[in-house]
């Protein structure tokens, strides 16, 4: 037990190259932090207070916005703190906590997008049974599963990761990631890597199949529908498709930045690739839905006018 943890903290060396412009980076990340919180809080507030938006699609969108806040709080305060630090050190406990939060956030995002794809499939392919298949009770159960399922699946892998002994404390990242941490273990982790592959498959494959199935069925219906129905289906599905594409781009960047040697890539590009996955999907999803869906645009405008009038009456 004396050698239980050879290493109790890690050095995030990615910050070293940011030292000369740390205040510029700090200002940029602080602005992103405020913006991400603002757009997601506005979206949640509008959906909660407006009765006309109490529909399955908007409840799922609200869950997506809550997850965006969860991921933002898990990542950006840590980055801001390290930018003002000169040691760039993170404790083992804080590192493990960040890993659990960020990985569950990413999993919840993907599963929620799959649930939203199913919602669009039911709305377009089975409109007469929509409220029966997507009742409020079923939607609440679906949202609960979107959060519980990744916590349980990743939790099993996380327990194994937390029991490792680490011999190296140099992590070439701006935040703690499971793959980067496991590589620092003192022992052979081939079995753990296989477990991680199984966990990733459980999170990715069923949800990917659900999205592909949903849009295959929507495409089948649209091919035989009138032009007016096709236009309506495209308008309904566009925000979700953009969100899925945005997430897929972020996933691709994460795979590249984590699995391959990026030393030949300019440093600013490496920062972008490493953080796109965790920052831009939560930020852009709320913007995409807020701009694309007229009902949300109208309610956001009304909320803005109400707040403006109250400020002038103070």
Short mmCIF file of C-alpha atoms in Angstrom, two decimals:
data_model
loop_
_atom_site.label_atom_id
_atom_site.label_comp_id
_atom_site.label_asym_id
_atom_site.label_seq_id
_atom_site.Cartn_x
_atom_site.Cartn_y
_atom_site.Cartn_z
CA UNK A 1 0.00 0.00 0.00
CA UNK A 2 3.02 2.33 0.46
CA UNK A 3 3.41 2.56 -3.33
CA UNK A 4 -0.30 3.00 -3.96
CA UNK A 5 0.20 6.30 -5.81
CA UNK A 6 3.69 7.13 -6.96
CA UNK A 7 2.32 10.29 -8.58
CA UNK A 8 -0.30 12.44 -6.85
CA UNK A 9 -0.35 15.37 -9.27
CA UNK A 10 0.31 16.08 -12.95
CA UNK A 11 1.86 18.90 -14.96
CA UNK A 12 -0.19 20.09 -17.94
CA UNK A 13 2.64 21.11 -20.24
CA UNK A 14 0.39 22.48 -22.99
CA UNK A 15 0.25 25.77 -21.06
CA UNK A 16 4.00 26.35 -21.28
CA UNK A 17 3.81 27.54 -24.90
CA UNK A 18 1.00 29.94 -23.94
CA UNK A 19 3.03 31.86 -21.35
CA UNK A 20 3.99 34.78 -23.59
CA UNK A 21 0.35 35.54 -24.41
CA UNK A 22 -1.35 34.22 -21.30
CA UNK A 23 -3.47 37.34 -20.77
CA UNK A 24 -4.72 37.26 -24.35
CA UNK A 25 -5.68 33.59 -23.96
CA UNK A 26 -7.23 34.30 -20.57
CA UNK A 27 -9.40 37.07 -22.02
CA UNK A 28 -10.46 34.86 -24.93
CA UNK A 29 -11.38 31.88 -22.77
CA UNK A 30 -13.14 34.09 -20.22
CA UNK A 31 -15.24 35.59 -23.03
CA UNK A 32 -16.08 32.09 -24.28
CA UNK A 33 -16.99 31.01 -20.75
CA UNK A 34 -19.39 33.93 -20.27
CA UNK A 35 -20.86 33.52 -23.76
CA UNK A 36 -21.44 29.77 -23.36
CA UNK A 37 -23.15 30.26 -20.01
CA UNK A 38 -25.22 33.14 -21.35
CA UNK A 39 -26.58 31.49 -24.51
CA UNK A 40 -27.41 28.23 -22.73
CA UNK A 41 -29.05 29.93 -19.74
CA UNK A 42 -31.16 32.09 -22.08
CA UNK A 43 -32.27 29.01 -24.02
CA UNK A 44 -33.18 27.10 -20.83
CA UNK A 45 -35.03 30.11 -19.41
CA UNK A 46 -37.06 30.65 -22.58
CA UNK A 47 -38.06 26.97 -22.79
CA UNK A 48 -39.00 26.82 -19.11
CA UNK A 49 -41.11 29.99 -18.92
CA UNK A 50 -42.87 29.73 -22.30
CA UNK A 51 -45.75 27.23 -22.21
CA UNK A 52 -45.87 26.96 -26.03
CA UNK A 53 -42.37 25.46 -25.95
CA UNK A 54 -43.30 22.66 -23.53
CA UNK A 55 -42.95 20.05 -26.26
CA UNK A 56 -40.70 16.95 -26.43
CA UNK A 57 -38.20 18.49 -28.87
CA UNK A 58 -37.71 21.56 -26.68
CA UNK A 59 -37.38 19.48 -23.50
CA UNK A 60 -34.58 17.52 -25.17
CA UNK A 61 -33.02 20.79 -26.35
CA UNK A 62 -33.21 22.08 -22.77
CA UNK A 63 -31.37 18.95 -21.59
CA UNK A 64 -28.73 19.59 -24.27
CA UNK A 65 -28.29 23.16 -22.98
CA UNK A 66 -27.98 21.95 -19.36
CA UNK A 67 -25.29 19.53 -20.51
CA UNK A 68 -23.52 22.41 -22.26
CA UNK A 69 -23.37 24.31 -18.95
CA UNK A 70 -22.18 21.16 -17.17
CA UNK A 71 -19.32 20.73 -19.65
CA UNK A 72 -18.44 24.44 -19.59
CA UNK A 73 -18.13 24.51 -15.81
CA UNK A 74 -16.08 21.28 -15.89
CA UNK A 75 -13.52 22.69 -18.32
CA UNK A 76 -13.14 26.45 -18.63
CA UNK A 77 -12.69 27.49 -14.96
CA UNK A 78 -9.80 25.00 -14.80
CA UNK A 79 -8.23 26.46 -17.97
CA UNK A 80 -8.62 30.01 -16.65
CA UNK A 81 -7.01 29.03 -13.35
CA UNK A 82 -4.05 27.34 -15.03
CA UNK A 83 -3.48 30.32 -17.32
CA UNK A 84 -2.93 32.46 -14.22
CA UNK A 85 -0.75 29.81 -12.58
CA UNK A 86 2.98 29.27 -13.03
CA UNK A 87 3.05 25.57 -12.10
CA UNK A 88 0.29 24.20 -14.37
CA UNK A 89 -0.20 21.45 -11.80
CA UNK A 90 -3.40 19.52 -11.21
CA UNK A 91 -3.94 17.04 -8.40
CA UNK A 92 -4.84 13.41 -9.08
CA UNK A 93 -8.26 13.90 -7.47
CA UNK A 94 -9.02 17.00 -9.54
CA UNK A 95 -7.75 15.26 -12.67
CA UNK A 96 -9.99 12.23 -12.13
CA UNK A 97 -12.98 14.48 -11.37
CA UNK A 98 -12.41 16.43 -14.59
CA UNK A 99 -12.11 13.21 -16.58
CA UNK A 100 -15.41 11.90 -15.25
CA UNK A 101 -17.25 15.20 -15.86
CA UNK A 102 -15.90 15.80 -19.37
CA UNK A 103 -16.37 12.23 -20.60
CA UNK A 104 -19.91 11.96 -19.26
CA UNK A 105 -20.68 15.39 -20.74
CA UNK A 106 -19.52 14.25 -24.19
CA UNK A 107 -21.50 11.00 -23.86
CA UNK A 108 -24.67 12.79 -22.74
CA UNK A 109 -24.32 15.16 -25.71
CA UNK A 110 -24.17 12.29 -28.21
CA UNK A 111 -27.00 10.30 -26.61
CA UNK A 112 -29.22 13.39 -26.44
CA UNK A 113 -28.59 14.10 -30.12
CA UNK A 114 -29.62 10.51 -30.87
CA UNK A 115 -32.82 10.98 -28.83
CA UNK A 116 -33.54 14.20 -30.73
CA UNK A 117 -33.05 12.31 -34.00
CA UNK A 118 -35.62 9.75 -32.85
CA UNK A 119 -37.98 12.60 -31.92
CA UNK A 120 -37.71 14.04 -35.45
CA UNK A 121 -38.30 10.57 -36.93
CA UNK A 122 -41.52 10.12 -34.92
CA UNK A 123 -42.70 13.67 -35.71
CA UNK A 124 -42.24 13.23 -39.48
CA UNK A 125 -42.92 9.53 -40.01
CA UNK A 126 -45.66 9.00 -37.40
CA UNK A 127 -47.24 12.44 -36.88
CA UNK A 128 -50.65 11.06 -35.82
CA UNK A 129 -49.08 9.06 -33.00
CA UNK A 130 -46.46 11.63 -32.04
CA UNK A 131 -47.95 12.74 -28.72
CA UNK A 132 -48.64 9.13 -27.79
CA UNK A 133 -45.11 7.92 -28.59
CA UNK A 134 -43.46 11.06 -27.18
CA UNK A 135 -45.63 11.80 -24.16
CA UNK A 136 -44.23 14.01 -21.40
CA UNK A 137 -43.67 10.98 -19.17
CA UNK A 138 -41.77 9.11 -21.88
CA UNK A 139 -39.69 12.18 -22.71
CA UNK A 140 -38.76 12.64 -19.04
CA UNK A 141 -37.74 8.96 -18.91
CA UNK A 142 -35.72 9.40 -22.11
CA UNK A 143 -33.92 12.46 -20.71
CA UNK A 144 -33.16 10.60 -17.47
CA UNK A 145 -31.66 7.72 -19.50
CA UNK A 146 -29.56 10.21 -21.48
CA UNK A 147 -27.87 11.18 -18.21
CA UNK A 148 -27.90 7.89 -16.27
CA UNK A 149 -26.73 5.55 -19.04
CA UNK A 150 -23.37 7.26 -19.76
CA UNK A 151 -22.71 7.73 -16.04
CA UNK A 152 -23.09 3.98 -15.45
CA UNK A 153 -21.24 2.85 -18.60
CA UNK A 154 -18.31 5.24 -18.23
CA UNK A 155 -18.39 4.80 -14.43
CA UNK A 156 -17.28 1.18 -14.78
CA UNK A 157 -14.25 2.21 -16.85
CA UNK A 158 -13.59 5.17 -14.57
CA UNK A 159 -13.36 2.95 -11.47
CA UNK A 160 -10.63 0.90 -13.16
CA UNK A 161 -8.80 4.07 -14.19
CA UNK A 162 -8.95 5.50 -10.67
CA UNK A 163 -7.24 2.38 -9.28
CA UNK A 164 -4.15 2.70 -11.49
CA UNK A 165 -0.72 3.63 -10.19
CA UNK A 166 1.02 6.40 -12.13
CA UNK A 167 4.78 6.75 -12.59
CA UNK A 168 4.92 9.80 -14.88
CA UNK A 169 3.38 13.21 -14.19
CA UNK A 170 3.82 14.97 -17.55
CA UNK A 171 0.59 15.32 -19.53
CA UNK A 172 0.78 17.19 -22.84
CA UNK A 173 -2.77 18.51 -22.63
CA UNK A 174 -4.69 21.55 -21.39
CA UNK A 175 -7.05 19.33 -19.44
CA UNK A 176 -7.15 15.78 -18.12
CA UNK A 177 -8.31 13.14 -20.59
CA UNK A 178 -8.72 9.46 -19.87
CA UNK A 179 -6.49 8.22 -22.71
CA UNK A 180 -3.69 10.65 -21.75
CA UNK A 181 -3.88 9.66 -18.07
CA UNK A 182 -3.90 5.90 -18.68
CA UNK A 183 -0.70 6.21 -20.74
CA UNK A 184 1.09 7.45 -17.59
CA UNK A 185 0.39 4.24 -15.68
CA UNK A 186 3.28 2.18 -14.31
CA UNK A 187 1.84 -1.10 -15.59
CA UNK A 188 0.50 -2.69 -18.74
CA UNK A 189 -2.89 -1.18 -19.57
CA UNK A 190 -3.78 -3.24 -22.65
CA UNK A 191 -6.75 -4.80 -20.85
CA UNK A 192 -7.98 -1.39 -19.74
CA UNK A 193 -7.66 -0.11 -23.31
CA UNK A 194 -9.87 -2.97 -24.50
CA UNK A 195 -12.40 -2.13 -21.79
CA UNK A 196 -12.28 1.49 -22.95
CA UNK A 197 -12.97 0.39 -26.51
CA UNK A 198 -16.02 -1.56 -25.33
CA UNK A 199 -17.26 1.43 -23.33
CA UNK A 200 -16.80 3.75 -26.32
CA UNK A 201 -18.71 1.26 -28.50
CA UNK A 202 -21.60 1.17 -26.02
CA UNK A 203 -21.80 4.96 -26.07
CA UNK A 204 -21.27 5.49 -29.80
CA UNK A 205 -22.64 2.53 -31.79
CA UNK A 206 -26.29 2.35 -30.56
CA UNK A 207 -26.67 6.13 -30.80
CA UNK A 208 -25.08 6.29 -34.23
CA UNK A 209 -27.39 3.52 -35.47
CA UNK A 210 -30.37 5.43 -34.04
CA UNK A 211 -29.40 8.61 -35.89
CA UNK A 212 -28.79 6.74 -39.16
CA UNK A 213 -32.06 4.81 -38.82
CA UNK A 214 -34.03 7.98 -38.05
CA UNK A 215 -32.75 9.88 -41.06
CA UNK A 216 -33.01 6.88 -43.36
CA UNK A 217 -36.71 6.66 -42.50
CA UNK A 218 -37.16 10.43 -42.81
CA UNK A 219 -35.50 10.34 -46.25
CA UNK A 220 -37.74 7.44 -47.31
CA UNK A 221 -40.86 9.38 -46.33
CA UNK A 222 -39.66 12.61 -47.95
CA UNK A 223 -38.96 10.95 -51.29
CA UNK A 224 -42.64 10.07 -51.66
CA UNK A 225 -44.01 13.27 -50.09
CA UNK A 226 -45.08 16.54 -51.70
CA UNK A 227 -42.63 19.39 -52.15
CA UNK A 228 -44.36 21.31 -49.36
CA UNK A 229 -43.94 18.38 -46.96
CA UNK A 230 -40.32 17.97 -48.02
CA UNK A 231 -39.60 21.64 -47.32
CA UNK A 232 -41.23 21.37 -43.90
CA UNK A 233 -39.23 18.23 -43.07
CA UNK A 234 -35.98 19.91 -44.13
CA UNK A 235 -36.80 22.96 -42.02
CA UNK A 236 -37.57 20.72 -39.03
CA UNK A 237 -34.45 18.59 -39.34
CA UNK A 238 -31.88 21.24 -40.31
CA UNK A 239 -30.99 22.40 -36.75
CA UNK A 240 -30.50 18.81 -35.59
CA UNK A 241 -28.44 17.90 -38.66
CA UNK A 242 -26.20 20.92 -38.11
CA UNK A 243 -25.76 19.94 -34.46
CA UNK A 244 -24.86 16.35 -35.42
CA UNK A 245 -22.38 17.55 -38.08
CA UNK A 246 -20.84 19.98 -35.59
CA UNK A 247 -20.45 17.14 -33.09
CA UNK A 248 -18.98 14.81 -35.74
CA UNK A 249 -16.40 17.44 -36.73
CA UNK A 250 -15.46 17.88 -33.07
CA UNK A 251 -15.14 14.10 -32.64
CA UNK A 252 -12.87 13.91 -35.68
CA UNK A 253 -10.65 16.68 -34.29
CA UNK A 254 -10.47 14.93 -30.90
CA UNK A 255 -9.40 11.63 -32.47
CA UNK A 256 -6.70 13.39 -34.48
CA UNK A 257 -5.34 15.43 -31.55
CA UNK A 258 -5.35 12.49 -29.11
CA UNK A 259 -4.27 9.50 -31.18
CA UNK A 260 -1.66 10.99 -33.52
CA UNK A 261 1.61 12.85 -33.11
CA UNK A 262 0.75 16.53 -33.49
CA UNK A 263 4.21 18.01 -32.85
CA UNK A 264 4.51 19.16 -36.49
CA UNK A 265 1.24 21.11 -36.29
CA UNK A 266 1.41 24.82 -35.28
CA UNK A 267 0.65 25.27 -31.59
CA UNK A 268 -2.45 27.44 -32.07
CA UNK A 269 -3.90 24.83 -34.40
CA UNK A 270 -3.25 22.13 -31.79
CA UNK A 271 -5.12 24.18 -29.19
CA UNK A 272 -8.05 24.56 -31.57
CA UNK A 273 -8.15 20.83 -32.38
CA UNK A 274 -7.93 19.84 -28.72
CA UNK A 275 -10.65 22.19 -27.46
CA UNK A 276 -13.11 22.32 -30.37
CA UNK A 277 -14.72 19.07 -29.20
CA UNK A 278 -15.50 20.46 -25.74
CA UNK A 279 -16.23 24.12 -26.44
CA UNK A 280 -17.86 24.70 -29.82
CA UNK A 281 -20.63 22.05 -29.94
CA UNK A 282 -22.23 23.24 -26.65
CA UNK A 283 -21.89 26.86 -27.77
CA UNK A 284 -23.05 26.47 -31.36
CA UNK A 285 -25.94 24.09 -30.59
CA UNK A 286 -27.85 26.76 -28.67
CA UNK A 287 -27.07 29.36 -31.34
CA UNK A 288 -28.12 27.02 -34.17
CA UNK A 289 -31.45 26.15 -32.55
CA UNK A 290 -32.04 29.72 -31.42
CA UNK A 291 -31.57 31.06 -34.94
CA UNK A 292 -33.24 28.21 -36.85
CA UNK A 293 -36.44 27.79 -34.83
CA UNK A 294 -38.78 30.74 -35.13
CA UNK A 295 -40.65 29.98 -31.89
CA UNK A 296 -37.42 30.27 -29.91
CA UNK A 297 -36.32 33.40 -31.77
CA UNK A 298 -39.62 35.09 -30.96
CA UNK A 299 -39.50 34.16 -27.28
CA UNK A 300 -35.85 35.24 -26.93
CA UNK A 301 -36.77 38.59 -28.47
CA UNK A 302 -39.71 38.95 -26.07
CA UNK A 303 -37.46 38.09 -23.13
CA UNK A 304 -34.92 40.68 -24.29
CA UNK A 305 -37.60 43.37 -24.60
CA UNK A 306 -39.02 42.51 -21.16
CA UNK A 307 -35.59 42.72 -19.53
CA UNK A 308 -34.84 45.98 -21.35
CA UNK A 309 -38.12 47.55 -20.19
CA UNK A 310 -37.51 46.49 -16.59
CA UNK A 311 -34.03 48.01 -16.66
CA UNK A 312 -35.42 51.35 -17.90
CA UNK A 313 -38.10 51.40 -15.19
CA UNK A 314 -35.54 50.93 -12.38
#
